[in-house]
Amino acid sequence: MVCITARTGSAMRSNLAANGRIAVTVVDPVTYTSAQVKGTVDVVRDPTDAEFDRVEAHMGRFTDAVVTVGVVDADCLMLGDLVAVGFMSAEAYDQTPGGSAGKALA
Amino acid sequence: MSGPDVALRSIMPAFEGVIPSSVATASADGTPNITYISVARFLDDERIAISNQFFGKTTSNLDVNPFLAVRVVDPETLLEYDLDSTRLRSERTGELFDSMRVQVDAIADQTGMRGVFRLRSVEVLRVDRCRLVEGSVGRLRRSKSGVATLDGLSAFIGRLDDCRELGELTQTALELLDDLFGIGSSMLLMADHDLKSLFVVAHHGSAGGVGAEIAVGEGVIGVAAQRRRQVLVPHVTRARTLYRAAARSRTEDRQEIPLPGLTPGGTTVRLQIDEIEGSSDEDAEDTWLPVLTALRALLDPAPAQAKPATGEQ
């Protein structure tokens, strides 16, 4: 389950509804360690209170982290209508820049 | 739906590479793929170019489906834009490829990743639509930026006219870059006669130190001098982080060449002067023409085209 900003009627929502396929890339903004997970969407719904709390905590950690690489006010990059997306992971890849980029993760 | 169309030219800061841009493609069966890219460069009102360094899946997707979405972020406003695009062609030679390659090579050399972090190709894209991402609110306060005005340029030239010797001229110029344009750190380098080394002859702020020597072909400055091209490292910390991530998969020893006086998080524009032929008042204008040319490039919102010529910026 991931929470993303995707307003009702947005292109993101349309894409989620189009064929059910999803790719999620996650990046540590300080080390650039990255991975991509692909799968099929199970559910798209409003986040629960507990999920909102986790998102808020994540935003705080992210905003603090990117200050160390020179980006301030990054919290505004994560504002917007949140939607919770559940999906079954079918593939995962290392996406860290370098020779291992694109290799499948176990 | 996203907002109305936005002119590419109006979001030039988004192409400076301060905040990574992402690229989304889809395979023939509609499976999406997302990756971050090092360089997204504005070409004209309808086209951009993106760097391809490690695009395995992106390239194979584009071969069967040329449509892609590029998301860029304006680092000043933190507004996000989606660029619905179509790949026009892939370039592996030519002026555009060379100018983007030197930027990639320079940073790679700086981090000991020469030959590993290399530009494979440049993908030239037609932007079919550029839209503000709905819900993108940006930051409320604007970041500080330099005061780039024609009045400033006029004052710059006028103050240089008052200088009577080379040392005064060089130091004044660098101080004026700070006072008039907000470029707080700068240094001026000259090449030795056999063009093997560069020496710092003037510096201002936290950059460099007079007499510091940089070998031609090493590091960002040395590579830029060797190729005789302008190199912009939009965000020093990000560039180092990116390349160090790649370095972690390497086993051989690497030697990092220090980048003199660069501030983490800062932006570096290297201004190269190949040769100073005289120091008299009469020669001052000719001597500083490259600097003025570089300043004009900074003042011009359109990107300067790198030209391999003596005295380029």
CSV table of C-alpha atoms in Angstrom, one decimal, chain B residues 8-166:
chain,number,residue,atom,x,y,z
B,8,LEU,CA,8.5,25.8,-21.9
B,9,ARG,CA,10.4,29.1,-22.0
B,10,SER,CA,8.5,30.3,-18.9
B,11,ILE,CA,9.9,27.5,-16.8
B,12,MET,CA,13.6,27.7,-17.7
B,13,PRO,CA,14.8,27.1,-14.1
B,14,ALA,CA,13.1,23.7,-14.2
B,15,PHE,CA,15.7,22.7,-16.7
B,16,GLU,CA,18.7,23.6,-14.6
B,17,GLY,CA,18.9,20.2,-13.0
B,18,VAL,CA,18.7,21.4,-9.4
B,19,ILE,CA,15.8,19.0,-8.6
B,20,PRO,CA,15.9,15.7,-10.5
B,21,SER,CA,13.5,15.2,-13.4
B,22,SER,CA,11.6,12.0,-13.8
B,23,VAL,CA,10.7,10.2,-17.0
B,24,ALA,CA,7.8,7.8,-17.4
B,25,THR,CA,7.5,5.4,-20.3
B,26,ALA,CA,5.3,2.5,-21.1
B,27,SER,CA,6.0,-0.9,-22.7
B,28,ALA,CA,4.0,-2.3,-25.5
B,29,ASP,CA,1.6,-4.0,-23.0
B,30,GLY,CA,1.2,-0.8,-21.0
B,31,THR,CA,3.5,-1.5,-18.1
B,32,PRO,CA,4.9,1.8,-16.9
B,33,ASN,CA,8.5,2.5,-16.0
B,34,ILE,CA,9.8,5.5,-14.2
B,35,THR,CA,13.4,6.7,-13.9
B,36,TYR,CA,15.2,9.8,-12.8
B,37,ILE,CA,17.5,11.6,-15.2
B,38,SER,CA,20.6,13.8,-14.8
B,39,VAL,CA,19.9,16.4,-17.5
B,40,ALA,CA,16.7,17.7,-19.1
B,41,ARG,CA,17.7,20.6,-21.4
B,42,PHE,CA,15.5,23.2,-23.0
B,43,LEU,CA,16.2,23.3,-26.8
B,44,ASP,CA,13.4,25.5,-28.1
B,45,ASP,CA,9.7,26.3,-27.5
B,46,GLU,CA,8.7,22.8,-28.6
B,47,ARG,CA,11.7,20.5,-27.9
B,48,ILE,CA,13.8,19.4,-25.0
B,49,ALA,CA,16.6,16.9,-24.7
B,50,ILE,CA,17.2,14.4,-21.9
B,51,SER,CA,20.4,12.5,-21.1
B,52,ASN,CA,20.5,8.7,-21.3
B,53,GLN,CA,23.1,7.2,-19.1
B,54,PHE,CA,21.6,4.0,-17.7
B,55,PHE,CA,18.3,3.8,-19.5
B,56,GLY,CA,17.8,0.1,-20.1
B,57,LYS,CA,14.0,-0.2,-19.8
B,58,THR,CA,13.3,3.4,-20.8
B,59,THR,CA,15.1,2.9,-24.1
B,60,SER,CA,13.5,-0.4,-24.9
B,61,ASN,CA,10.1,1.1,-24.1
B,62,LEU,CA,10.7,4.1,-26.3
B,63,ASP,CA,11.7,1.8,-29.2
B,64,VAL,CA,8.1,0.3,-29.2
B,65,ASN,CA,6.2,3.3,-27.8
B,66,PRO,CA,7.6,6.8,-28.4
B,67,PHE,CA,5.3,8.6,-26.0
B,68,LEU,CA,6.6,9.6,-22.6
B,69,ALA,CA,6.0,12.0,-19.8
B,70,VAL,CA,8.7,14.1,-18.2
B,71,ARG,CA,8.1,15.8,-14.9
B,72,VAL,CA,10.3,18.8,-14.0
B,73,VAL,CA,10.3,20.9,-10.9
B,74,ASP,CA,11.1,24.7,-10.8
B,75,PRO,CA,13.6,24.9,-8.0
B,76,GLU,CA,12.7,28.5,-7.2
B,77,THR,CA,8.9,28.0,-6.9
B,78,LEU,CA,8.9,24.2,-6.4
B,79,LEU,CA,6.0,24.0,-8.8
B,80,GLU,CA,5.9,20.8,-10.8
B,81,TYR,CA,5.2,20.5,-14.5
B,82,ASP,CA,4.3,17.5,-16.6
B,83,LEU,CA,5.6,17.4,-20.2
B,84,ASP,CA,3.7,15.0,-22.4
B,85,SER,CA,6.3,14.3,-25.0
B,86,THR,CA,7.2,12.2,-28.1
B,87,ARG,CA,10.7,10.9,-28.8
B,88,LEU,CA,11.9,12.4,-32.1
B,89,ARG,CA,15.3,10.8,-32.3
B,90,SER,CA,18.3,9.5,-30.4
B,91,GLU,CA,21.6,11.2,-30.9
B,92,ARG,CA,25.0,9.7,-30.2
B,93,THR,CA,27.2,12.3,-32.0
B,94,GLY,CA,27.0,15.9,-32.9
B,95,GLU,CA,27.0,19.3,-31.1
B,96,LEU,CA,24.1,18.6,-28.8
B,97,PHE,CA,25.5,15.3,-27.8
B,98,ASP,CA,29.0,16.7,-27.2
B,99,SER,CA,27.8,19.6,-25.1
B,100,MET,CA,25.8,17.3,-22.9
B,101,ARG,CA,28.5,14.7,-22.7
B,102,VAL,CA,31.1,17.2,-21.5
B,103,GLN,CA,28.8,18.0,-18.6
B,104,VAL,CA,28.4,14.4,-17.7
B,105,ASP,CA,32.1,13.6,-18.2
B,106,ALA,CA,33.2,16.6,-16.1
B,107,ILE,CA,31.2,15.5,-13.0
B,108,ALA,CA,32.2,11.8,-13.6
B,109,ASP,CA,35.8,12.8,-13.7
B,110,GLN,CA,35.4,14.8,-10.5
B,111,THR,CA,34.1,11.8,-8.7
B,112,GLY,CA,36.5,9.3,-10.1
B,113,MET,CA,33.9,7.7,-12.3
B,114,ARG,CA,35.4,8.5,-15.7
B,115,GLY,CA,34.4,5.9,-18.2
B,116,VAL,CA,31.7,4.4,-16.0
B,117,PHE,CA,29.3,7.3,-15.8
B,118,ARG,CA,29.1,8.1,-19.4
B,119,LEU,CA,26.5,9.6,-21.7
B,120,ARG,CA,25.1,6.9,-23.9
B,121,SER,CA,22.8,9.0,-26.0
B,122,VAL,CA,20.7,12.1,-26.0
B,123,GLU,CA,17.0,11.7,-26.5
B,124,VAL,CA,15.5,14.6,-28.4
B,125,LEU,CA,11.8,15.0,-27.5
B,126,ARG,CA,9.0,17.0,-28.9
B,127,VAL,CA,6.9,18.4,-26.0
B,128,ASP,CA,3.3,18.0,-27.1
B,129,ARG,CA,1.9,19.6,-23.9
B,130,CYS,CA,3.4,21.2,-20.8
B,131,ARG,CA,1.0,21.6,-17.9
B,132,LEU,CA,1.3,22.5,-14.2
B,133,VAL,CA,0.6,19.4,-12.2
B,134,GLU,CA,-2.7,19.9,-10.6
B,135,GLY,CA,-2.4,20.3,-6.9
B,136,SER,CA,1.2,21.6,-7.2
B,137,VAL,CA,1.2,24.6,-4.9
B,138,GLY,CA,4.9,25.6,-4.8
B,139,ARG,CA,6.5,27.5,-2.1
B,140,LEU,CA,5.1,30.7,-0.8
B,141,ARG,CA,8.3,32.6,-0.6
B,142,ARG,CA,10.7,33.0,-3.5
B,143,SER,CA,14.3,32.0,-3.1
B,144,LYS,CA,17.0,34.7,-3.4
B,145,SER,CA,18.3,35.2,-6.8
B,146,GLY,CA,20.9,37.4,-8.4
B,147,VAL,CA,20.1,40.8,-9.7
B,148,ALA,CA,20.5,40.3,-13.4
B,149,THR,CA,19.7,43.6,-15.2
B,150,LEU,CA,21.1,45.6,-18.1
B,151,ASP,CA,21.8,48.3,-15.6
B,152,GLY,CA,24.0,45.9,-13.7
B,153,LEU,CA,25.9,45.0,-16.8
B,154,SER,CA,26.4,48.7,-17.6
B,155,ALA,CA,27.7,49.3,-14.1
B,156,PHE,CA,30.0,46.3,-14.5
B,157,ILE,CA,31.6,47.6,-17.6
B,158,GLY,CA,31.8,51.1,-16.3
B,159,ARG,CA,33.7,50.0,-13.2
B,160,LEU,CA,36.1,47.9,-15.2
B,161,ASP,CA,36.9,51.0,-17.3
B,162,ASP,CA,38.2,52.6,-14.2
B,163,CYS,CA,40.8,49.9,-13.5
B,164,ARG,CA,44.4,50.7,-14.3
B,165,GLU,CA,46.2,47.4,-13.8
B,166,LEU,CA,45.5,43.8,-14.4
